[in-house]
């Protein structure tokens, strides 16, 4: 999740009530700080020594720039799965992607155990049309094993000239069955928001990811429905966030603000209390006119999707339907390094829903759980393991939860979650027990 606001870390000055105690404390703090600084310089000196030895004695002359970049990447990837170094090209590609247009296959990925893991294929791209699924592990690209490559290096190999072929070798399901798919690279222009009428009285809005076009696209779709279905004719909205991997924080905030006009939407909390930021709704931004809202989520809904689902759930503004979300509850700040040095993607905070829930490694549990009927050939291969399964993920106590089903039938007439949402808006579907609305399930 990229946050545009910079983080300013301020010092805390504490007045000394007793002069002698204050002086002793300062002396203790000063000696501790000096010792820590000495350790840091000692470690940096060790790095310099190793770098010099490699540069002087390695069997072949190494690329010094590559050595430094690899060292930086190693440092960052040791922190958590979402921190990384972007070289100049990677930084440019990232900015292009958030604008909603780039070249490639259309896959949102992360890294796990040295392999590249698919968080979600993007709607209407070569990857989604070829059947790439959330949770797939990319083992090889054009028969070249990706182990040993950084995430950015693997992404670079998947990108290329438009209309050129690429073969992905995937590991799917618990048994890691090998699946080969052949794709043709295309210009990926992500239309973040797609909409259609369901029947003659429901507005269906699909958000595939959160980029710079999302909020405007959502508001345009809602206004169009309200014009075409005036007054009581519009029964409500279905907002489909299934397999939406996230994107821009500010866009998720604006999406929530389209349905509520007061209260907190999300808070982000860094290492110290000073770094807490709260984002609240603006009174003039709710354009939903109080119509019922159902939000669809599943195991591939991550990050910004979870902010939207969690906020609307806490405000009791929407019914959340589907399966538990991915559980990515951390904020990545993009920090440009100047010139041609690229940027850092650094995890700087965790985000929390309005009621104070952390989503990290837990996800959002739907109010109503509906499982899809999965084709026999995909059974056991349709679940994501979620953030809690990623090596090195930020821990969140003892109550972490794995991912869940992420399958969405390509045929809307077989989409049990969509059908249940429509039935709820028409008053034809009710949870099995009014006392336990979150426990209602459809058989798989």
Tab-separated table of C-alpha atoms in Angstrom:
chain	number	residue	atom	x	y	z
A	1	UNK	CA	0.000	0.000	0.000
A	2	UNK	CA	1.532	3.267	-1.021
A	3	UNK	CA	0.984	6.278	1.199
A	4	UNK	CA	1.711	9.652	-0.339
A	5	UNK	CA	2.106	11.619	2.889
A	6	UNK	CA	5.650	11.820	4.186
A	7	UNK	CA	6.374	10.671	7.719
A	8	UNK	CA	8.076	13.215	9.959
A	9	UNK	CA	9.694	11.709	13.034
A	10	UNK	CA	9.990	14.270	15.830
A	11	UNK	CA	12.007	14.121	19.014
A	12	UNK	CA	10.388	14.268	22.443
A	13	UNK	CA	11.879	16.720	24.923
A	14	UNK	CA	11.225	15.839	28.541
A	15	UNK	CA	11.816	18.442	31.265
A	16	UNK	CA	13.862	17.261	34.248
A	17	UNK	CA	12.078	17.575	37.577
A	18	UNK	CA	15.245	16.980	39.574
A	19	UNK	CA	18.508	18.416	38.313
A	20	UNK	CA	20.739	15.608	39.606
A	21	UNK	CA	18.461	12.845	38.317
A	22	UNK	CA	18.123	14.632	34.965
A	23	UNK	CA	21.897	14.915	34.620
A	24	UNK	CA	22.369	11.250	35.464
A	25	UNK	CA	19.664	10.265	32.971
A	26	UNK	CA	21.272	12.356	30.259
A	27	UNK	CA	24.662	10.816	30.969
A	28	UNK	CA	23.147	7.320	30.824
A	29	UNK	CA	21.253	8.086	27.633
A	30	UNK	CA	24.339	9.688	26.126
A	31	UNK	CA	26.529	6.689	26.827
A	32	UNK	CA	23.856	4.301	25.511
A	33	UNK	CA	23.461	6.334	22.320
A	34	UNK	CA	27.236	6.462	21.829
A	35	UNK	CA	27.509	2.701	22.298
A	36	UNK	CA	24.703	2.104	19.792
A	37	UNK	CA	26.345	4.454	17.291
A	38	UNK	CA	29.670	2.654	17.741
A	39	UNK	CA	27.996	-0.693	17.018
A	40	UNK	CA	26.361	0.752	13.907
A	41	UNK	CA	29.651	2.102	12.554
A	42	UNK	CA	31.340	-1.213	13.358
A	43	UNK	CA	28.723	-3.076	11.303
A	44	UNK	CA	29.026	-0.599	8.431
A	45	UNK	CA	32.787	-1.056	8.547
A	46	UNK	CA	32.237	-4.825	8.291
A	47	UNK	CA	30.070	-4.285	5.221
A	48	UNK	CA	32.766	-2.101	3.682
A	49	UNK	CA	35.403	-4.748	4.336
A	50	UNK	CA	33.271	-7.479	2.709
A	51	UNK	CA	32.471	-5.242	-0.256
A	52	UNK	CA	36.190	-4.515	-0.804
A	53	UNK	CA	37.095	-8.204	-0.579
A	54	UNK	CA	34.416	-9.180	-3.115
A	55	UNK	CA	35.432	-6.385	-5.452
A	56	UNK	CA	39.123	-7.301	-5.245
A	57	UNK	CA	39.133	-11.098	-5.040
A	58	UNK	CA	35.971	-12.499	-6.628
A	59	UNK	CA	36.758	-14.924	-9.469
A	60	UNK	CA	35.243	-12.526	-12.028
A	61	UNK	CA	35.035	-8.748	-11.948
A	62	UNK	CA	31.669	-7.996	-10.309
A	63	UNK	CA	29.240	-5.236	-11.222
A	64	UNK	CA	29.702	-2.878	-8.263
A	65	UNK	CA	26.359	-1.144	-8.774
A	66	UNK	CA	24.621	-4.512	-8.768
A	67	UNK	CA	26.473	-5.500	-5.587
A	68	UNK	CA	25.252	-2.405	-3.769
A	69	UNK	CA	21.678	-2.777	-5.018
A	70	UNK	CA	21.618	-6.449	-4.037
A	71	UNK	CA	22.892	-5.581	-0.560
A	72	UNK	CA	20.194	-2.932	-0.154
A	73	UNK	CA	17.521	-5.334	-1.387
A	74	UNK	CA	18.736	-8.030	0.995
A	75	UNK	CA	18.491	-5.618	3.913
A	76	UNK	CA	14.966	-4.532	3.008
A	77	UNK	CA	13.538	-7.950	2.148
A	78	UNK	CA	14.809	-9.254	5.505
A	79	UNK	CA	12.386	-6.845	7.205
A	80	UNK	CA	9.073	-8.072	5.776
A	81	UNK	CA	7.653	-9.312	2.439
A	82	UNK	CA	6.554	-5.851	1.312
A	83	UNK	CA	9.671	-3.706	1.825
A	84	UNK	CA	12.003	-3.525	-1.161
A	85	UNK	CA	14.347	-1.374	-3.201
A	86	UNK	CA	13.181	0.052	-6.519
A	87	UNK	CA	15.883	0.971	-8.983
A	88	UNK	CA	15.221	3.882	-11.325
A	89	UNK	CA	13.347	1.701	-13.825
A	90	UNK	CA	11.336	-0.044	-11.116
A	91	UNK	CA	10.388	3.306	-9.590
A	92	UNK	CA	9.222	4.582	-12.970
A	93	UNK	CA	7.223	1.395	-13.589
A	94	UNK	CA	5.583	1.682	-10.174
A	95	UNK	CA	4.484	5.259	-10.837
A	96	UNK	CA	3.160	4.239	-14.234
A	97	UNK	CA	1.180	1.395	-12.702
A	98	UNK	CA	-0.530	3.617	-10.131
A	99	UNK	CA	-1.607	5.856	-13.017
A	100	UNK	CA	-3.447	2.829	-14.381
A	101	UNK	CA	-1.468	1.987	-17.536
A	102	UNK	CA	1.608	-0.211	-18.046
A	103	UNK	CA	2.945	-3.084	-20.112
A	104	UNK	CA	3.028	-6.710	-19.024
A	105	UNK	CA	0.784	-9.614	-18.013
A	106	UNK	CA	-1.533	-8.097	-15.408
A	107	UNK	CA	-0.553	-9.865	-12.176
A	108	UNK	CA	-0.217	-8.431	-8.674
A	109	UNK	CA	2.591	-10.369	-6.953
A	110	UNK	CA	4.577	-10.683	-3.750
A	111	UNK	CA	7.497	-12.914	-2.760
A	112	UNK	CA	7.391	-16.063	-0.638
A	113	UNK	CA	10.142	-18.599	0.083
A	114	UNK	CA	12.197	-17.376	-2.854
A	115	UNK	CA	9.277	-17.738	-5.274
A	116	UNK	CA	6.910	-15.141	-6.671
A	117	UNK	CA	3.367	-15.509	-5.338
A	118	UNK	CA	0.289	-14.283	-7.171
A	119	UNK	CA	-1.840	-12.088	-4.915
A	120	UNK	CA	-4.370	-11.572	-7.668
A	121	UNK	CA	-4.639	-11.518	-11.457
A	122	UNK	CA	-6.047	-8.219	-12.706
A	123	UNK	CA	-9.377	-8.294	-14.511
A	124	UNK	CA	-9.381	-8.512	-18.309
A	125	UNK	CA	-5.619	-8.975	-18.736
A	126	UNK	CA	-3.522	-11.778	-20.288
A	127	UNK	CA	-3.056	-13.326	-16.824
A	128	UNK	CA	-6.753	-13.472	-15.937
A	129	UNK	CA	-7.708	-14.766	-19.390
A	130	UNK	CA	-5.056	-17.513	-19.159
A	131	UNK	CA	-6.439	-18.769	-15.856
A	132	UNK	CA	-3.705	-17.566	-13.475
A	133	UNK	CA	-5.160	-17.800	-9.967
A	134	UNK	CA	-4.669	-16.083	-6.606
A	135	UNK	CA	-2.238	-18.149	-4.552
A	136	UNK	CA	-0.329	-19.571	-7.535
A	137	UNK	CA	3.446	-19.638	-7.081
A	138	UNK	CA	5.477	-18.614	-10.126
A	139	UNK	CA	8.256	-21.199	-10.263
A	140	UNK	CA	9.797	-20.289	-13.620
A	141	UNK	CA	9.546	-17.629	-16.321
A	142	UNK	CA	10.371	-18.907	-19.810
A	143	UNK	CA	11.823	-22.014	-18.129
A	144	UNK	CA	14.209	-19.926	-15.995
A	145	UNK	CA	13.834	-20.659	-12.290
A	146	UNK	CA	12.924	-17.519	-10.332
A	147	UNK	CA	14.638	-18.665	-7.140
A	148	UNK	CA	17.517	-16.339	-6.418
A	149	UNK	CA	15.870	-13.417	-8.215
A	150	UNK	CA	14.546	-10.407	-6.349
A	151	UNK	CA	10.887	-9.579	-6.777
A	152	UNK	CA	11.747	-6.648	-9.037
A	153	UNK	CA	13.990	-8.823	-11.215
A	154	UNK	CA	11.204	-11.379	-11.616
A	155	UNK	CA	8.703	-8.655	-12.506
A	156	UNK	CA	11.143	-7.271	-15.085
A	157	UNK	CA	11.276	-10.697	-16.751
A	158	UNK	CA	7.493	-10.834	-17.023
A	159	UNK	CA	7.354	-7.402	-18.600
A	160	UNK	CA	8.512	-6.813	-22.147
A	161	UNK	CA	7.525	-5.752	-25.620
A	162	UNK	CA	3.810	-5.830	-26.392
A	163	UNK	CA	2.681	-8.916	-28.370
A	164	UNK	CA	5.698	-10.991	-27.306
A	165	UNK	CA	5.085	-14.431	-25.744
A	166	UNK	CA	6.062	-15.574	-22.276
A	167	UNK	CA	5.626	-18.900	-20.505
A	168	UNK	CA	4.972	-19.162	-16.781
A	169	UNK	CA	5.455	-22.365	-14.810
A	170	UNK	CA	3.126	-22.234	-11.811
A	171	UNK	CA	2.867	-24.312	-8.641
A	172	UNK	CA	-0.779	-24.614	-7.632
A	173	UNK	CA	-2.535	-25.869	-4.516
A	174	UNK	CA	-1.323	-27.735	-1.448
A	175	UNK	CA	0.403	-30.374	-3.558
A	176	UNK	CA	2.114	-27.695	-5.671
A	177	UNK	CA	0.962	-29.209	-8.936
A	178	UNK	CA	2.910	-27.812	-11.884
A	179	UNK	CA	0.827	-25.841	-14.361
A	180	UNK	CA	2.256	-24.195	-17.489
A	181	UNK	CA	0.512	-21.231	-19.074
A	182	UNK	CA	1.500	-19.378	-22.219
A	183	UNK	CA	0.648	-15.715	-22.402
A	184	UNK	CA	1.201	-12.804	-24.767
A	185	UNK	CA	2.284	-9.510	-23.231
A	186	UNK	CA	-0.110	-6.624	-23.724
A	187	UNK	CA	-0.444	-3.009	-22.811
A	188	UNK	CA	-2.192	-3.183	-19.469
A	189	UNK	CA	-4.627	-0.359	-19.057
A	190	UNK	CA	-6.423	-1.007	-15.828
A	191	UNK	CA	-9.975	0.220	-15.850
A	192	UNK	CA	-10.242	0.301	-12.105
A	193	UNK	CA	-14.040	0.505	-11.998
A	194	UNK	CA	-16.547	-1.393	-14.121
A	195	UNK	CA	-20.271	-1.285	-13.530
A	196	UNK	CA	-23.520	-2.702	-14.782
A	197	UNK	CA	-27.133	-3.001	-13.752
A	198	UNK	CA	-28.112	-6.304	-12.187
A	199	UNK	CA	-31.707	-6.864	-13.216
A	200	UNK	CA	-33.594	-3.592	-13.283
A	201	UNK	CA	-32.953	-2.293	-9.785
A	202	UNK	CA	-29.413	-3.007	-8.459
A	203	UNK	CA	-26.166	-1.191	-9.245
A	204	UNK	CA	-23.190	-3.597	-9.454
A	205	UNK	CA	-19.756	-1.946	-9.175
A	206	UNK	CA	-16.560	-3.947	-9.640
A	207	UNK	CA	-13.327	-2.348	-8.349
A	208	UNK	CA	-10.353	-4.369	-9.616
A	209	UNK	CA	-7.659	-2.284	-7.866
A	210	UNK	CA	-7.210	1.160	-6.340
A	211	UNK	CA	-5.392	3.498	-8.711
A	212	UNK	CA	-5.702	7.188	-9.490
A	213	UNK	CA	-8.932	6.634	-11.434
A	214	UNK	CA	-10.838	4.676	-8.770
A	215	UNK	CA	-12.729	7.316	-6.805
A	216	UNK	CA	-13.864	9.221	-9.896
A	217	UNK	CA	-14.907	5.962	-11.565
A	218	UNK	CA	-16.939	4.872	-8.538
A	219	UNK	CA	-18.734	8.196	-8.193
A	220	UNK	CA	-19.533	8.295	-11.914
A	221	UNK	CA	-21.011	4.785	-11.734
A	222	UNK	CA	-23.114	5.606	-8.666
A	223	UNK	CA	-24.436	8.815	-10.192
A	224	UNK	CA	-25.304	6.995	-13.424
A	225	UNK	CA	-27.301	4.368	-11.511
A	226	UNK	CA	-29.126	7.071	-9.578
A	227	UNK	CA	-30.095	8.797	-12.826
A	228	UNK	CA	-31.211	5.589	-14.547
A	229	UNK	CA	-32.970	4.188	-11.453
A	230	UNK	CA	-34.430	7.209	-9.642
A	231	UNK	CA	-36.081	7.160	-6.231
A	232	UNK	CA	-37.111	3.830	-4.771
A	233	UNK	CA	-36.436	1.972	-8.007
A	234	UNK	CA	-32.742	1.583	-7.026
A	235	UNK	CA	-32.638	-1.136	-4.365
A	236	UNK	CA	-28.964	-0.643	-3.531
A	237	UNK	CA	-25.344	-1.165	-4.543
A	238	UNK	CA	-23.102	-4.225	-4.713
A	239	UNK	CA	-19.405	-3.287	-4.465
A	240	UNK	CA	-17.262	-6.211	-5.623
A	241	UNK	CA	-13.745	-6.192	-4.118
A	242	UNK	CA	-12.993	-9.877	-4.650
A	243	UNK	CA	-9.404	-10.549	-5.750
A	244	UNK	CA	-8.665	-6.819	-5.530
A	245	UNK	CA	-5.027	-6.626	-4.327
A	246	UNK	CA	-5.200	-3.009	-3.115
A	247	UNK	CA	-3.389	0.115	-4.282
A	248	UNK	CA	-3.500	3.758	-3.213
A	249	UNK	CA	-4.525	4.587	0.347
A	250	UNK	CA	-6.098	7.922	-0.544
A	251	UNK	CA	-8.365	6.236	-3.087
A	252	UNK	CA	-9.640	3.695	-0.553
A	253	UNK	CA	-10.456	6.577	1.813
A	254	UNK	CA	-12.400	8.394	-0.905
A	255	UNK	CA	-14.312	5.223	-1.777
A	256	UNK	CA	-15.451	4.818	1.842
A	257	UNK	CA	-16.325	8.518	1.960
A	258	UNK	CA	-18.733	7.973	-0.945
A	259	UNK	CA	-20.919	5.958	1.469
A	260	UNK	CA	-20.482	7.716	4.835
A	261	UNK	CA	-20.414	11.390	5.824
A	262	UNK	CA	-18.849	11.325	9.295
A	263	UNK	CA	-16.452	9.448	11.529
A	264	UNK	CA	-13.076	7.808	11.142
A	265	UNK	CA	-12.287	5.742	8.044
A	266	UNK	CA	-8.865	4.346	8.924
A	267	UNK	CA	-5.891	5.114	11.129
A	268	UNK	CA	-2.233	4.337	10.537
A	269	UNK	CA	0.138	3.752	13.441
A	270	UNK	CA	3.898	3.760	13.129
A	271	UNK	CA	6.657	2.892	15.570
A	272	UNK	CA	5.792	5.691	18.015
A	273	UNK	CA	2.534	7.321	19.108
A	274	UNK	CA	3.597	10.555	17.378
A	275	UNK	CA	3.290	8.836	14.011
A	276	UNK	CA	-0.404	7.947	14.349
A	277	UNK	CA	-2.540	9.486	11.621
A	278	UNK	CA	-6.331	9.368	11.451
A	279	UNK	CA	-8.340	9.831	8.292
A	280	UNK	CA	-11.921	11.010	8.727
A	281	UNK	CA	-14.880	11.299	6.381
A	282	UNK	CA	-15.826	14.656	4.914
A	283	UNK	CA	-19.477	15.586	5.393
A	284	UNK	CA	-20.057	16.601	1.778
A	285	UNK	CA	-18.706	13.470	0.095
A	286	UNK	CA	-21.416	10.831	0.753
A	287	UNK	CA	-23.354	10.436	-2.506
A	288	UNK	CA	-24.993	7.072	-1.744
A	289	UNK	CA	-28.281	8.628	-0.492
A	290	UNK	CA	-28.537	5.970	2.183
A	291	UNK	CA	-29.112	3.102	-0.233
A	292	UNK	CA	-28.209	-0.389	1.077
A	293	UNK	CA	-24.693	-1.561	0.269
A	294	UNK	CA	-23.262	-5.077	0.077
A	295	UNK	CA	-19.493	-5.492	-0.260
A	296	UNK	CA	-18.112	-8.747	-1.708
A	297	UNK	CA	-14.690	-9.922	-0.496
A	298	UNK	CA	-12.634	-13.127	-0.612
A	299	UNK	CA	-9.145	-14.477	0.063
A	300	UNK	CA	-7.692	-12.341	-2.730
A	301	UNK	CA	-9.028	-9.044	-1.309
A	302	UNK	CA	-6.069	-7.246	0.244
A	303	UNK	CA	-4.804	-3.958	1.601
A	304	UNK	CA	-6.957	-1.056	0.330
A	305	UNK	CA	-9.834	-3.497	-0.202
A	306	UNK	CA	-9.648	-4.426	3.464
A	307	UNK	CA	-9.644	-0.775	4.507
A	308	UNK	CA	-12.898	-0.251	2.593
A	309	UNK	CA	-14.553	-3.426	3.861
A	310	UNK	CA	-13.416	-2.861	7.468
A	311	UNK	CA	-14.543	0.773	7.583
A	312	UNK	CA	-17.980	0.123	6.106
A	313	UNK	CA	-18.397	-2.880	8.406
A	314	UNK	CA	-17.459	-0.899	11.539
A	315	UNK	CA	-19.824	1.930	10.576
A	316	UNK	CA	-22.554	-0.675	9.923
A	317	UNK	CA	-22.980	0.984	6.536
A	318	UNK	CA	-22.597	-2.211	4.500
A	319	UNK	CA	-23.037	-5.948	4.814
A	320	UNK	CA	-19.760	-7.713	4.072
A	321	UNK	CA	-20.354	-10.983	2.213
A	322	UNK	CA	-18.009	-13.690	0.914
A	323	UNK	CA	-14.950	-15.224	2.589
A	324	UNK	CA	-12.212	-13.852	4.876
A	325	UNK	CA	-9.849	-11.384	3.233
A	326	UNK	CA	-6.067	-11.688	2.748
A	327	UNK	CA	-4.877	-9.854	5.870
A	328	UNK	CA	-2.377	-7.269	4.576
A	329	UNK	CA	-2.585	-4.592	7.242
A	330	UNK	CA	0.649	-2.668	6.705
A	331	UNK	CA	1.407	0.627	4.981
A	332	UNK	CA	4.274	1.004	2.516
A	333	UNK	CA	5.698	4.490	1.998
A	334	UNK	CA	7.530	5.194	-1.257
A	335	UNK	CA	10.655	7.201	-0.430
A	336	UNK	CA	12.445	8.618	-3.526
A	337	UNK	CA	16.235	8.564	-3.195
A	338	UNK	CA	16.876	11.345	-5.700
A	339	UNK	CA	18.502	11.454	-9.104
A	340	UNK	CA	18.712	8.055	-10.766
A	341	UNK	CA	18.869	6.171	-7.461
A	342	UNK	CA	15.295	4.910	-7.480
A	343	UNK	CA	13.297	4.649	-4.270
A	344	UNK	CA	12.605	2.609	-1.171
A	345	UNK	CA	9.298	0.869	-0.640
A	346	UNK	CA	9.403	0.749	3.142
A	347	UNK	CA	6.821	-0.568	5.591
A	348	UNK	CA	6.286	2.371	7.940
A	349	UNK	CA	2.985	1.705	9.706
A	350	UNK	CA	0.082	-0.649	10.307
A	351	UNK	CA	-3.449	0.383	9.572
A	352	UNK	CA	-6.503	-0.069	11.777
A	353	UNK	CA	-10.240	0.000	11.177
A	354	UNK	CA	-12.363	2.687	12.908
A	355	UNK	CA	-13.050	0.368	15.871
A	356	UNK	CA	-9.302	-0.194	16.348
A	357	UNK	CA	-9.038	-3.627	14.715
A	358	UNK	CA	-5.720	-4.525	13.152
A	359	UNK	CA	-6.168	-6.414	9.887
A	360	UNK	CA	-2.525	-7.527	9.724
A	361	UNK	CA	-2.310	-11.327	9.345
A	362	UNK	CA	-5.980	-11.625	10.343
A	363	UNK	CA	-8.047	-10.122	7.561
A	364	UNK	CA	-11.676	-9.043	7.576
A	365	UNK	CA	-14.238	-11.681	8.473
A	366	UNK	CA	-17.431	-11.229	6.446
A	367	UNK	CA	-20.776	-10.714	8.134
A	368	UNK	CA	-22.143	-13.480	5.944
A	369	UNK	CA	-19.857	-16.274	4.741
A	370	UNK	CA	-20.762	-17.809	1.385
A	371	UNK	CA	-18.556	-20.449	-0.239
A	372	UNK	CA	-18.520	-20.953	-3.992
A	373	UNK	CA	-19.009	-24.276	-5.755
A	374	UNK	CA	-15.501	-25.026	-7.015
A	375	UNK	CA	-14.949	-27.141	-10.158
A	376	UNK	CA	-13.452	-30.557	-9.395
A	377	UNK	CA	-10.191	-29.742	-11.168
A	378	UNK	CA	-9.659	-26.710	-8.891
A	379	UNK	CA	-10.707	-28.164	-5.543
A	380	UNK	CA	-7.929	-27.772	-2.988
A	381	UNK	CA	-6.227	-25.217	-5.232
A	382	UNK	CA	-8.634	-22.305	-4.868
A	383	UNK	CA	-7.591	-20.956	-1.445
A	384	UNK	CA	-5.059	-18.243	-0.647
A	385	UNK	CA	-2.941	-18.740	2.444
A	386	UNK	CA	-3.056	-15.049	3.241
A	387	UNK	CA	-0.577	-12.654	4.814
A	388	UNK	CA	-0.076	-14.942	7.823
A	389	UNK	CA	1.584	-17.522	5.560
A	390	UNK	CA	4.175	-15.129	4.121
A	391	UNK	CA	7.681	-15.695	5.438
A	392	UNK	CA	8.845	-12.759	7.551
A	393	UNK	CA	5.417	-11.105	7.782
A	394	UNK	CA	4.723	-8.636	10.587
A	395	UNK	CA	3.371	-10.619	13.521
A	396	UNK	CA	0.033	-9.808	15.126
A	397	UNK	CA	-0.227	-11.776	18.361
A	398	UNK	CA	-1.416	-15.338	18.716
A	399	UNK	CA	-4.692	-14.950	16.843
A	400	UNK	CA	-3.404	-14.878	13.276
A	401	UNK	CA	-5.587	-16.409	10.583
A	402	UNK	CA	-4.778	-17.978	7.264
A	403	UNK	CA	-6.419	-16.990	4.021
A	404	UNK	CA	-9.559	-18.382	2.456
A	405	UNK	CA	-11.306	-19.294	-0.754
A	406	UNK	CA	-10.540	-16.927	-3.635
A	407	UNK	CA	-12.435	-18.555	-6.508
A	408	UNK	CA	-14.942	-16.486	-8.481
A	409	UNK	CA	-16.921	-18.335	-11.173
A	410	UNK	CA	-16.504	-16.745	-14.616
A	411	UNK	CA	-20.223	-17.364	-15.198
A	412	UNK	CA	-22.228	-14.877	-13.098
A	413	UNK	CA	-25.209	-17.250	-13.032
A	414	UNK	CA	-23.070	-19.664	-10.954
A	415	UNK	CA	-21.656	-16.974	-8.649
A	416	UNK	CA	-23.254	-17.895	-5.296
A	417	UNK	CA	-21.894	-14.812	-3.545
A	418	UNK	CA	-23.321	-12.436	-6.140
A	419	UNK	CA	-26.641	-14.290	-6.158
A	420	UNK	CA	-26.833	-14.113	-2.345
A	421	UNK	CA	-26.085	-10.367	-2.444
A	422	UNK	CA	-28.894	-9.800	-4.949
A	423	UNK	CA	-31.259	-11.894	-2.829
A	424	UNK	CA	-30.397	-9.847	0.266
A	425	UNK	CA	-31.112	-6.561	-1.506
A	426	UNK	CA	-34.465	-7.962	-2.652
A	427	UNK	CA	-35.302	-9.307	0.807
A	428	UNK	CA	-35.226	-12.923	-0.340
A	429	UNK	CA	-32.156	-14.003	1.643
A	430	UNK	CA	-31.737	-13.845	5.389
A	431	UNK	CA	-29.051	-15.365	7.638
A	432	UNK	CA	-30.014	-18.666	9.226
A	433	UNK	CA	-30.109	-17.136	12.703
A	434	UNK	CA	-30.672	-13.507	13.605
A	435	UNK	CA	-28.435	-14.062	16.635
A	436	UNK	CA	-25.529	-15.272	14.518
A	437	UNK	CA	-25.512	-13.321	11.247
A	438	UNK	CA	-21.814	-13.922	10.649
A	439	UNK	CA	-22.141	-17.722	10.803
A	440	UNK	CA	-24.490	-18.186	7.887
A	441	UNK	CA	-22.876	-20.359	5.240
A	442	UNK	CA	-23.761	-21.979	1.978
A	443	UNK	CA	-22.533	-25.495	1.400
A	444	UNK	CA	-19.474	-25.857	-0.796
